[in-house]
Amino acid sequence: MESRKAFAIKQEQIRKERQEKYEAESQRYVVEQNAEAEKAVVTAIEIIKNGGILENKQVTFYRNKYDSSSYSIVNFLMRKNGVNVPIKTQGWINEKLACVNIAQDGGINVRFWKSKNGKCSDKFFDYMFELVRIIRSENC
C-alpha cells in the first residue's frame, strides 16, 4: 500500500513538472509570435508616416499556443486607429489588396488582385486617407 502511495506521489510530481514545462514553452512561443506581429505593425506605421510601400500581409496575434487571431495589416491598423470600415470593404482588403504605395505628400496608389470583371474598391481610398491622416497627426 505504501509502495502504491509513493508511486502515485512520484507520478503526480512528474505530471506537474511536465505541465509546467509545457506551459513555459507555450508562453515563450506566444511571446515570440506576438513580438513578431508587433514588429510588423510598428514597421507598417513607420511606412505610413514616412511613405513607402505597405505590403498587406497577415499578422497573427496569439492568446495561447492554439488560440490566435489573424488580420490583414491594413484592416488591423484601421481597427486599431478607429477608422470604421464597412464589412464589404474589409473583405475587399482581405481578399484583393496586395499593397499600398504611400507617397511622402500623402498620395496613395494601390495594387490589387483583379478577377474577371473585378475593380478596385471605390471607398477604400477614403478610409486609407483617413488612416494616413490619423497616424501622421498623432505621431508628429
CSV table of N, CA and C in Angstrom, one decimal, residues 1-125:
chain,number,residue,atom,x,y,z
A,1,MET,N,0.8,-1.2,0.0
A,1,MET,CA,0.0,0.0,0.0
A,1,MET,C,0.9,1.3,0.0
A,2,GLU,N,1.9,1.2,0.8
A,2,GLU,CA,2.8,2.4,0.9
A,2,GLU,C,3.6,2.6,-0.5
A,3,SER,N,3.9,1.5,-1.1
A,3,SER,CA,4.5,1.5,-2.4
A,3,SER,C,3.6,2.2,-3.4
A,4,ARG,N,2.3,1.9,-3.4
A,4,ARG,CA,1.4,2.5,-4.3
A,4,ARG,C,1.3,4.0,-4.1
A,5,LYS,N,1.2,4.4,-2.8
A,5,LYS,CA,1.2,5.8,-2.5
A,5,LYS,C,2.4,6.5,-3.0
A,6,ALA,N,3.6,5.9,-2.7
A,6,ALA,CA,4.8,6.6,-3.2
A,6,ALA,C,4.9,6.7,-4.7
A,7,PHE,N,4.4,5.6,-5.4
A,7,PHE,CA,4.4,5.6,-6.8
A,7,PHE,C,3.4,6.7,-7.3
A,8,ALA,N,2.2,6.8,-6.7
A,8,ALA,CA,1.2,7.9,-7.1
A,8,ALA,C,1.8,9.3,-6.9
A,9,ILE,N,2.5,9.5,-5.8
A,9,ILE,CA,3.0,10.8,-5.5
A,9,ILE,C,4.1,11.1,-6.5
A,10,LYS,N,5.0,10.1,-6.8
A,10,LYS,CA,6.0,10.4,-7.8
A,10,LYS,C,5.4,10.7,-9.2
A,11,GLN,N,4.4,9.9,-9.6
A,11,GLN,CA,3.7,10.2,-10.9
A,11,GLN,C,3.1,11.5,-10.9
A,12,GLU,N,2.5,12.0,-9.8
A,12,GLU,CA,1.9,13.3,-9.8
A,12,GLU,C,2.9,14.4,-9.9
A,13,GLN,N,4.1,14.2,-9.3
A,13,GLN,CA,5.2,15.1,-9.4
A,13,GLN,C,5.7,15.2,-10.8
A,14,ILE,N,5.8,14.1,-11.5
A,14,ILE,CA,6.3,14.1,-12.8
A,14,ILE,C,5.3,14.8,-13.7
A,15,ARG,N,4.0,14.5,-13.5
A,15,ARG,CA,3.0,15.2,-14.3
A,15,ARG,C,3.0,16.7,-14.1
A,16,LYS,N,3.2,17.2,-12.9
A,16,LYS,CA,3.2,18.6,-12.7
A,16,LYS,C,4.5,19.2,-13.3
A,17,GLU,N,5.6,18.6,-13.3
A,17,GLU,CA,6.8,19.1,-13.9
A,17,GLU,C,6.6,19.2,-15.5
A,18,ARG,N,6.0,18.2,-16.1
A,18,ARG,CA,5.7,18.2,-17.5
A,18,ARG,C,4.7,19.3,-17.8
A,19,GLN,N,3.7,19.5,-17.0
A,19,GLN,CA,2.7,20.6,-17.2
A,19,GLN,C,3.4,21.9,-17.2
A,20,GLU,N,4.2,22.1,-16.2
A,20,GLU,CA,4.9,23.4,-16.0
A,20,GLU,C,5.9,23.7,-17.2
A,21,LYS,N,6.6,22.7,-17.6
A,21,LYS,CA,7.4,22.8,-18.8
A,21,LYS,C,6.6,23.1,-20.0
A,22,TYR,N,5.5,22.5,-20.2
A,22,TYR,CA,4.7,22.7,-21.4
A,22,TYR,C,4.1,24.2,-21.4
A,23,GLU,N,3.7,24.6,-20.2
A,23,GLU,CA,3.1,26.0,-20.1
A,23,GLU,C,4.2,27.0,-20.3
A,24,ALA,N,5.4,26.8,-19.9
A,24,ALA,CA,6.5,27.7,-20.1
A,24,ALA,C,6.9,27.8,-21.6
A,25,GLU,N,6.9,26.6,-22.3
A,25,GLU,CA,7.2,26.6,-23.7
A,25,GLU,C,6.1,27.3,-24.5
A,26,SER,N,4.9,27.1,-24.1
A,26,SER,CA,3.7,27.7,-24.8
A,26,SER,C,3.8,29.2,-24.6
A,27,GLN,N,4.0,29.7,-23.4
A,27,GLN,CA,4.1,31.1,-23.1
A,27,GLN,C,5.2,31.7,-23.9
A,28,ARG,N,6.4,31.1,-24.0
A,28,ARG,CA,7.5,31.6,-24.7
A,28,ARG,C,7.1,31.7,-26.2
A,29,TYR,N,6.5,30.7,-26.8
A,29,TYR,CA,6.0,30.7,-28.1
A,29,TYR,C,5.1,31.9,-28.4
A,30,VAL,N,4.1,32.1,-27.5
A,30,VAL,CA,3.2,33.2,-27.6
A,30,VAL,C,3.9,34.6,-27.6
A,31,VAL,N,4.8,34.7,-26.7
A,31,VAL,CA,5.5,36.0,-26.6
A,31,VAL,C,6.4,36.3,-27.8
A,32,GLU,N,7.0,35.2,-28.4
A,32,GLU,CA,7.8,35.4,-29.6
A,32,GLU,C,7.0,35.8,-30.8
A,33,GLN,N,5.9,35.1,-31.0
A,33,GLN,CA,5.0,35.3,-32.1
A,33,GLN,C,4.3,36.7,-32.0
A,34,ASN,N,3.9,37.1,-30.8
A,34,ASN,CA,3.3,38.4,-30.7
A,34,ASN,C,4.3,39.5,-30.9
A,35,ALA,N,5.6,39.3,-30.5
A,35,ALA,CA,6.6,40.3,-30.7
A,35,ALA,C,6.8,40.5,-32.2
A,36,GLU,N,6.8,39.4,-33.0
A,36,GLU,CA,6.9,39.5,-34.4
A,36,GLU,C,5.8,40.3,-35.0
A,37,ALA,N,4.6,40.0,-34.6
A,37,ALA,CA,3.4,40.7,-35.1
A,37,ALA,C,3.5,42.2,-34.7
A,38,GLU,N,3.9,42.5,-33.5
A,38,GLU,CA,4.0,43.9,-33.1
A,38,GLU,C,5.1,44.6,-33.9
A,39,LYS,N,6.2,43.9,-34.2
A,39,LYS,CA,7.2,44.5,-35.1
A,39,LYS,C,6.7,44.8,-36.5
A,40,ALA,N,5.9,43.9,-37.0
A,40,ALA,CA,5.3,44.2,-38.3
A,40,ALA,C,4.3,45.4,-38.3
A,41,VAL,N,3.6,45.6,-37.2
A,41,VAL,CA,2.7,46.7,-37.0
A,41,VAL,C,3.5,48.0,-36.9
A,42,VAL,N,4.6,48.0,-36.1
A,42,VAL,CA,5.4,49.2,-36.0
A,42,VAL,C,6.0,49.6,-37.3
A,43,THR,N,6.5,48.6,-38.1
A,43,THR,CA,7.1,48.8,-39.4
A,43,THR,C,6.0,49.4,-40.3
A,44,ALA,N,4.8,48.9,-40.3
A,44,ALA,CA,3.7,49.5,-41.1
A,44,ALA,C,3.4,50.9,-40.7
A,45,ILE,N,3.4,51.2,-39.5
A,45,ILE,CA,3.1,52.6,-39.0
A,45,ILE,C,4.2,53.5,-39.5
A,46,GLU,N,5.5,53.1,-39.5
A,46,GLU,CA,6.6,53.9,-40.0
A,46,GLU,C,6.5,54.1,-41.5
A,47,ILE,N,6.0,53.1,-42.2
A,47,ILE,CA,5.8,53.3,-43.6
A,47,ILE,C,4.8,54.3,-43.9
A,48,ILE,N,3.7,54.3,-43.1
A,48,ILE,CA,2.6,55.2,-43.3
A,48,ILE,C,3.1,56.6,-43.0
A,49,LYS,N,3.9,56.8,-41.9
A,49,LYS,CA,4.4,58.1,-41.5
A,49,LYS,C,5.3,58.7,-42.5
A,50,ASN,N,6.2,57.8,-43.0
A,50,ASN,CA,7.3,58.3,-43.9
A,50,ASN,C,7.2,58.1,-45.3
A,51,GLY,N,6.2,57.3,-45.7
A,51,GLY,CA,6.0,57.0,-47.1
A,51,GLY,C,6.7,55.7,-47.5
A,52,GLY,N,6.2,55.0,-48.5
A,52,GLY,CA,6.8,53.8,-48.9
A,52,GLY,C,5.7,52.8,-49.3
A,53,ILE,N,6.1,51.5,-49.5
A,53,ILE,CA,5.2,50.5,-50.0
A,53,ILE,C,4.8,49.6,-48.8
A,54,LEU,N,3.5,49.6,-48.5
A,54,LEU,CA,3.0,48.8,-47.4
A,54,LEU,C,2.4,47.6,-47.9
A,55,GLU,N,3.0,46.4,-47.7
A,55,GLU,CA,2.5,45.2,-48.2
A,55,GLU,C,1.4,44.8,-47.2
A,56,ASN,N,0.3,44.3,-47.8
A,56,ASN,CA,-0.9,43.9,-47.0
A,56,ASN,C,-0.8,42.4,-46.5
A,57,LYS,N,0.2,42.2,-45.6
A,57,LYS,CA,0.4,40.9,-45.1
A,57,LYS,C,-0.5,40.6,-43.9
A,58,GLN,N,-0.6,39.3,-43.6
A,58,GLN,CA,-1.3,38.8,-42.5
A,58,GLN,C,-0.5,38.9,-41.2
A,59,VAL,N,-1.1,39.4,-40.1
A,59,VAL,CA,-0.4,39.4,-38.8
A,59,VAL,C,-1.3,38.6,-37.9
A,60,THR,N,-0.6,37.8,-37.1
A,60,THR,CA,-1.3,36.8,-36.2
A,60,THR,C,-1.0,37.2,-34.7
A,61,PHE,N,-2.0,37.4,-33.9
A,61,PHE,CA,-1.8,37.6,-32.5
A,61,PHE,C,-2.3,36.4,-31.7
A,62,TYR,N,-1.5,35.9,-30.8
A,62,TYR,CA,-1.8,34.7,-30.1
A,62,TYR,C,-2.3,35.0,-28.7
A,63,ARG,N,-3.3,34.3,-28.2
A,63,ARG,CA,-3.7,34.4,-26.8
A,63,ARG,C,-3.1,33.2,-26.1
A,64,ASN,N,-3.0,32.1,-26.7
A,64,ASN,CA,-2.2,31.0,-26.2
A,64,ASN,C,-1.7,30.2,-27.5
A,65,LYS,N,-1.0,29.1,-27.3
A,65,LYS,CA,-0.4,28.5,-28.5
A,65,LYS,C,-1.4,28.0,-29.5
A,66,TYR,N,-2.6,27.7,-29.1
A,66,TYR,CA,-3.6,27.2,-30.0
A,66,TYR,C,-4.8,28.1,-30.3
A,67,ASP,N,-4.7,29.3,-29.8
A,67,ASP,CA,-5.8,30.3,-29.9
A,67,ASP,C,-5.2,31.6,-30.4
A,68,SER,N,-5.5,31.9,-31.7
A,68,SER,CA,-5.0,33.1,-32.3
A,68,SER,C,-6.0,33.8,-33.2
A,69,SER,N,-5.7,35.0,-33.5
A,69,SER,CA,-6.5,35.8,-34.5
A,69,SER,C,-5.6,36.4,-35.5
A,70,SER,N,-5.9,36.2,-36.8
A,70,SER,CA,-5.2,36.8,-37.9
A,70,SER,C,-5.9,37.9,-38.6
A,71,TYR,N,-5.2,38.9,-38.9
A,71,TYR,CA,-5.8,40.1,-39.6
A,71,TYR,C,-4.8,40.5,-40.7
A,72,SER,N,-5.4,41.1,-41.7
A,72,SER,CA,-4.5,41.8,-42.7
A,72,SER,C,-4.0,43.1,-42.0
A,73,ILE,N,-2.8,43.5,-42.3
A,73,ILE,CA,-2.2,44.6,-41.6
A,73,ILE,C,-3.0,45.9,-41.8
A,74,VAL,N,-3.5,46.1,-43.0
A,74,VAL,CA,-4.3,47.3,-43.2
A,74,VAL,C,-5.6,47.3,-42.4
A,75,ASN,N,-6.3,46.2,-42.4
A,75,ASN,CA,-7.5,46.1,-41.6
A,75,ASN,C,-7.2,46.3,-40.1
A,76,PHE,N,-6.1,45.7,-39.6
A,76,PHE,CA,-5.8,45.8,-38.2
A,76,PHE,C,-5.5,47.2,-37.9
A,77,LEU,N,-4.7,47.9,-38.7
A,77,LEU,CA,-4.4,49.3,-38.4
A,77,LEU,C,-5.7,50.2,-38.4
A,78,MET,N,-6.6,49.9,-39.3
A,78,MET,CA,-7.8,50.7,-39.4
A,78,MET,C,-8.6,50.5,-38.1
A,79,ARG,N,-8.7,49.2,-37.7
A,79,ARG,CA,-9.5,48.9,-36.5
A,79,ARG,C,-8.8,49.5,-35.3
A,80,LYS,N,-7.5,49.4,-35.2
A,80,LYS,CA,-6.8,49.9,-34.0
A,80,LYS,C,-6.9,51.4,-33.9
A,81,ASN,N,-7.0,52.1,-35.0
A,81,ASN,CA,-7.0,53.6,-35.0
A,81,ASN,C,-8.4,54.2,-35.1
A,82,GLY,N,-9.4,53.3,-35.1
A,82,GLY,CA,-10.8,53.8,-35.0
A,82,GLY,C,-11.4,54.2,-36.3
A,83,VAL,N,-10.9,53.7,-37.4
A,83,VAL,CA,-11.4,54.0,-38.8
A,83,VAL,C,-12.5,53.0,-39.0
A,84,ASN,N,-13.8,53.4,-39.1
A,84,ASN,CA,-14.9,52.5,-39.3
A,84,ASN,C,-15.0,52.1,-40.7
A,85,VAL,N,-14.7,50.9,-41.1
A,85,VAL,CA,-14.7,50.4,-42.5
A,85,VAL,C,-15.9,49.4,-42.6
A,86,PRO,N,-16.7,49.5,-43.6
A,86,PRO,CA,-17.8,48.5,-43.8
A,86,PRO,C,-17.3,47.1,-44.0
A,87,ILE,N,-18.1,46.1,-43.7
A,87,ILE,CA,-17.7,44.8,-43.8
A,87,ILE,C,-17.3,44.4,-45.3
A,88,LYS,N,-18.0,44.9,-46.2
A,88,LYS,CA,-17.7,44.6,-47.6
A,88,LYS,C,-16.3,45.2,-48.0
A,89,THR,N,-16.0,46.4,-47.6
A,89,THR,CA,-14.7,46.9,-47.9
A,89,THR,C,-13.6,46.1,-47.1
A,90,GLN,N,-13.9,45.7,-45.9
A,90,GLN,CA,-12.9,44.9,-45.1
A,90,GLN,C,-12.6,43.6,-45.9
A,91,GLY,N,-13.7,43.0,-46.4
A,91,GLY,CA,-13.5,41.8,-47.2
A,91,GLY,C,-12.7,42.0,-48.5
A,92,TRP,N,-12.9,43.2,-49.1
A,92,TRP,CA,-12.1,43.5,-50.3
A,92,TRP,C,-10.6,43.7,-49.9
A,93,ILE,N,-10.3,44.3,-48.8
A,93,ILE,CA,-9.0,44.5,-48.3
A,93,ILE,C,-8.3,43.1,-48.0
A,94,ASN,N,-9.1,42.2,-47.4
A,94,ASN,CA,-8.5,40.9,-47.0
A,94,ASN,C,-8.3,40.1,-48.3
A,95,GLU,N,-9.2,40.1,-49.2
A,95,GLU,CA,-9.1,39.2,-50.4
A,95,GLU,C,-8.3,39.8,-51.5
A,96,LYS,N,-8.4,41.1,-51.8
A,96,LYS,CA,-7.9,41.6,-53.1
A,96,LYS,C,-6.6,42.5,-52.9
A,97,LEU,N,-6.6,43.3,-51.9
A,97,LEU,CA,-5.5,44.3,-51.7
A,97,LEU,C,-4.1,43.6,-51.6
A,98,ALA,N,-3.2,43.9,-52.5
A,98,ALA,CA,-1.8,43.4,-52.4
A,98,ALA,C,-0.9,44.3,-51.6
A,99,CYS,N,-0.9,45.6,-52.0
A,99,CYS,CA,0.0,46.6,-51.4
A,99,CYS,C,-0.5,48.0,-51.6
A,100,VAL,N,-0.1,48.9,-50.7
A,100,VAL,CA,-0.5,50.3,-50.8
A,100,VAL,C,0.8,51.1,-50.9
A,101,ASN,N,1.0,51.9,-51.9
A,101,ASN,CA,2.1,52.8,-52.1
A,101,ASN,C,1.7,54.2,-51.5
A,102,ILE,N,2.4,54.6,-50.4
A,102,ILE,CA,2.0,55.8,-49.8
A,102,ILE,C,3.2,56.8,-50.1
A,103,ALA,N,2.8,57.9,-50.7
A,103,ALA,CA,3.8,58.9,-51.0
A,103,ALA,C,4.1,59.8,-49.8
A,104,GLN,N,5.2,60.5,-49.8
A,104,GLN,CA,5.6,61.4,-48.7
A,104,GLN,C,4.5,62.5,-48.5
A,105,ASP,N,3.9,63.0,-49.6
A,105,ASP,CA,2.9,64.0,-49.5
A,105,ASP,C,1.5,63.5,-49.2
A,106,GLY,N,1.4,62.2,-49.0
A,106,GLY,CA,0.1,61.7,-48.7
A,106,GLY,C,-0.7,61.0,-49.8
A,107,GLY,N,-0.1,61.0,-51.0
A,107,GLY,CA,-0.8,60.4,-52.1
A,107,GLY,C,-0.8,58.9,-52.0
A,108,ILE,N,-1.8,58.2,-52.5
A,108,ILE,CA,-1.9,56.8,-52.3
A,108,ILE,C,-2.2,56.1,-53.7
A,109,ASN,N,-1.4,55.1,-54.0
A,109,ASN,CA,-1.6,54.2,-55.1
A,109,ASN,C,-1.8,52.8,-54.5
A,110,VAL,N,-2.6,52.0,-55.2
A,110,VAL,CA,-2.8,50.6,-54.7
A,110,VAL,C,-2.5,49.6,-55.8
A,111,ARG,N,-2.1,48.4,-55.4
A,111,ARG,CA,-2.0,47.2,-56.3
A,111,ARG,C,-3.0,46.2,-55.7
A,112,PHE,N,-3.8,45.6,-56.5
A,112,PHE,CA,-4.8,44.6,-56.0
A,112,PHE,C,-4.9,43.5,-57.0
A,113,TRP,N,-5.4,42.4,-56.5
A,113,TRP,CA,-5.6,41.2,-57.3
A,113,TRP,C,-6.9,41.4,-58.0
A,114,LYS,N,-6.9,41.3,-59.3
A,114,LYS,CA,-8.1,41.5,-60.1
A,114,LYS,C,-8.6,40.2,-60.6
A,115,SER,N,-9.9,39.9,-60.4
A,115,SER,CA,-10.5,38.8,-61.0
A,115,SER,C,-11.3,39.3,-62.3
A,116,LYS,N,-11.9,38.4,-62.9
A,116,LYS,CA,-12.6,38.7,-64.2
A,116,LYS,C,-13.7,39.8,-63.8
A,117,ASN,N,-13.6,40.9,-64.5
A,117,ASN,CA,-14.5,42.0,-64.4
A,117,ASN,C,-14.5,42.6,-63.0
A,118,GLY,N,-13.3,42.4,-62.3
A,118,GLY,CA,-13.2,42.9,-60.9
A,118,GLY,C,-12.7,44.4,-61.0
A,119,LYS,N,-12.9,45.1,-60.0
A,119,LYS,CA,-12.4,46.5,-60.0
A,119,LYS,C,-12.0,46.9,-58.6
A,120,CYS,N,-11.3,48.0,-58.5
A,120,CYS,CA,-10.8,48.5,-57.2
A,120,CYS,C,-12.0,49.0,-56.4
A,121,SER,N,-11.9,48.9,-55.1
A,121,SER,CA,-12.9,49.4,-54.2
A,121,SER,C,-13.0,50.9,-54.3
A,122,ASP,N,-14.2,51.5,-54.5
A,122,ASP,CA,-14.3,52.9,-54.6
A,122,ASP,C,-14.1,53.6,-53.3
A,123,LYS,N,-14.5,53.0,-52.2
A,123,LYS,CA,-14.5,53.7,-50.9
A,123,LYS,C,-13.1,53.5,-50.1
A,124,PHE,N,-12.3,52.5,-50.6
A,124,PHE,CA,-11.1,52.2,-49.9
A,124,PHE,C,-10.2,53.4,-49.7
A,125,PHE,N,-10.1,54.3,-50.8
A,125,PHE,CA,-9.2,55.4,-50.7
A,125,PHE,C,-9.7,56.4,-49.6
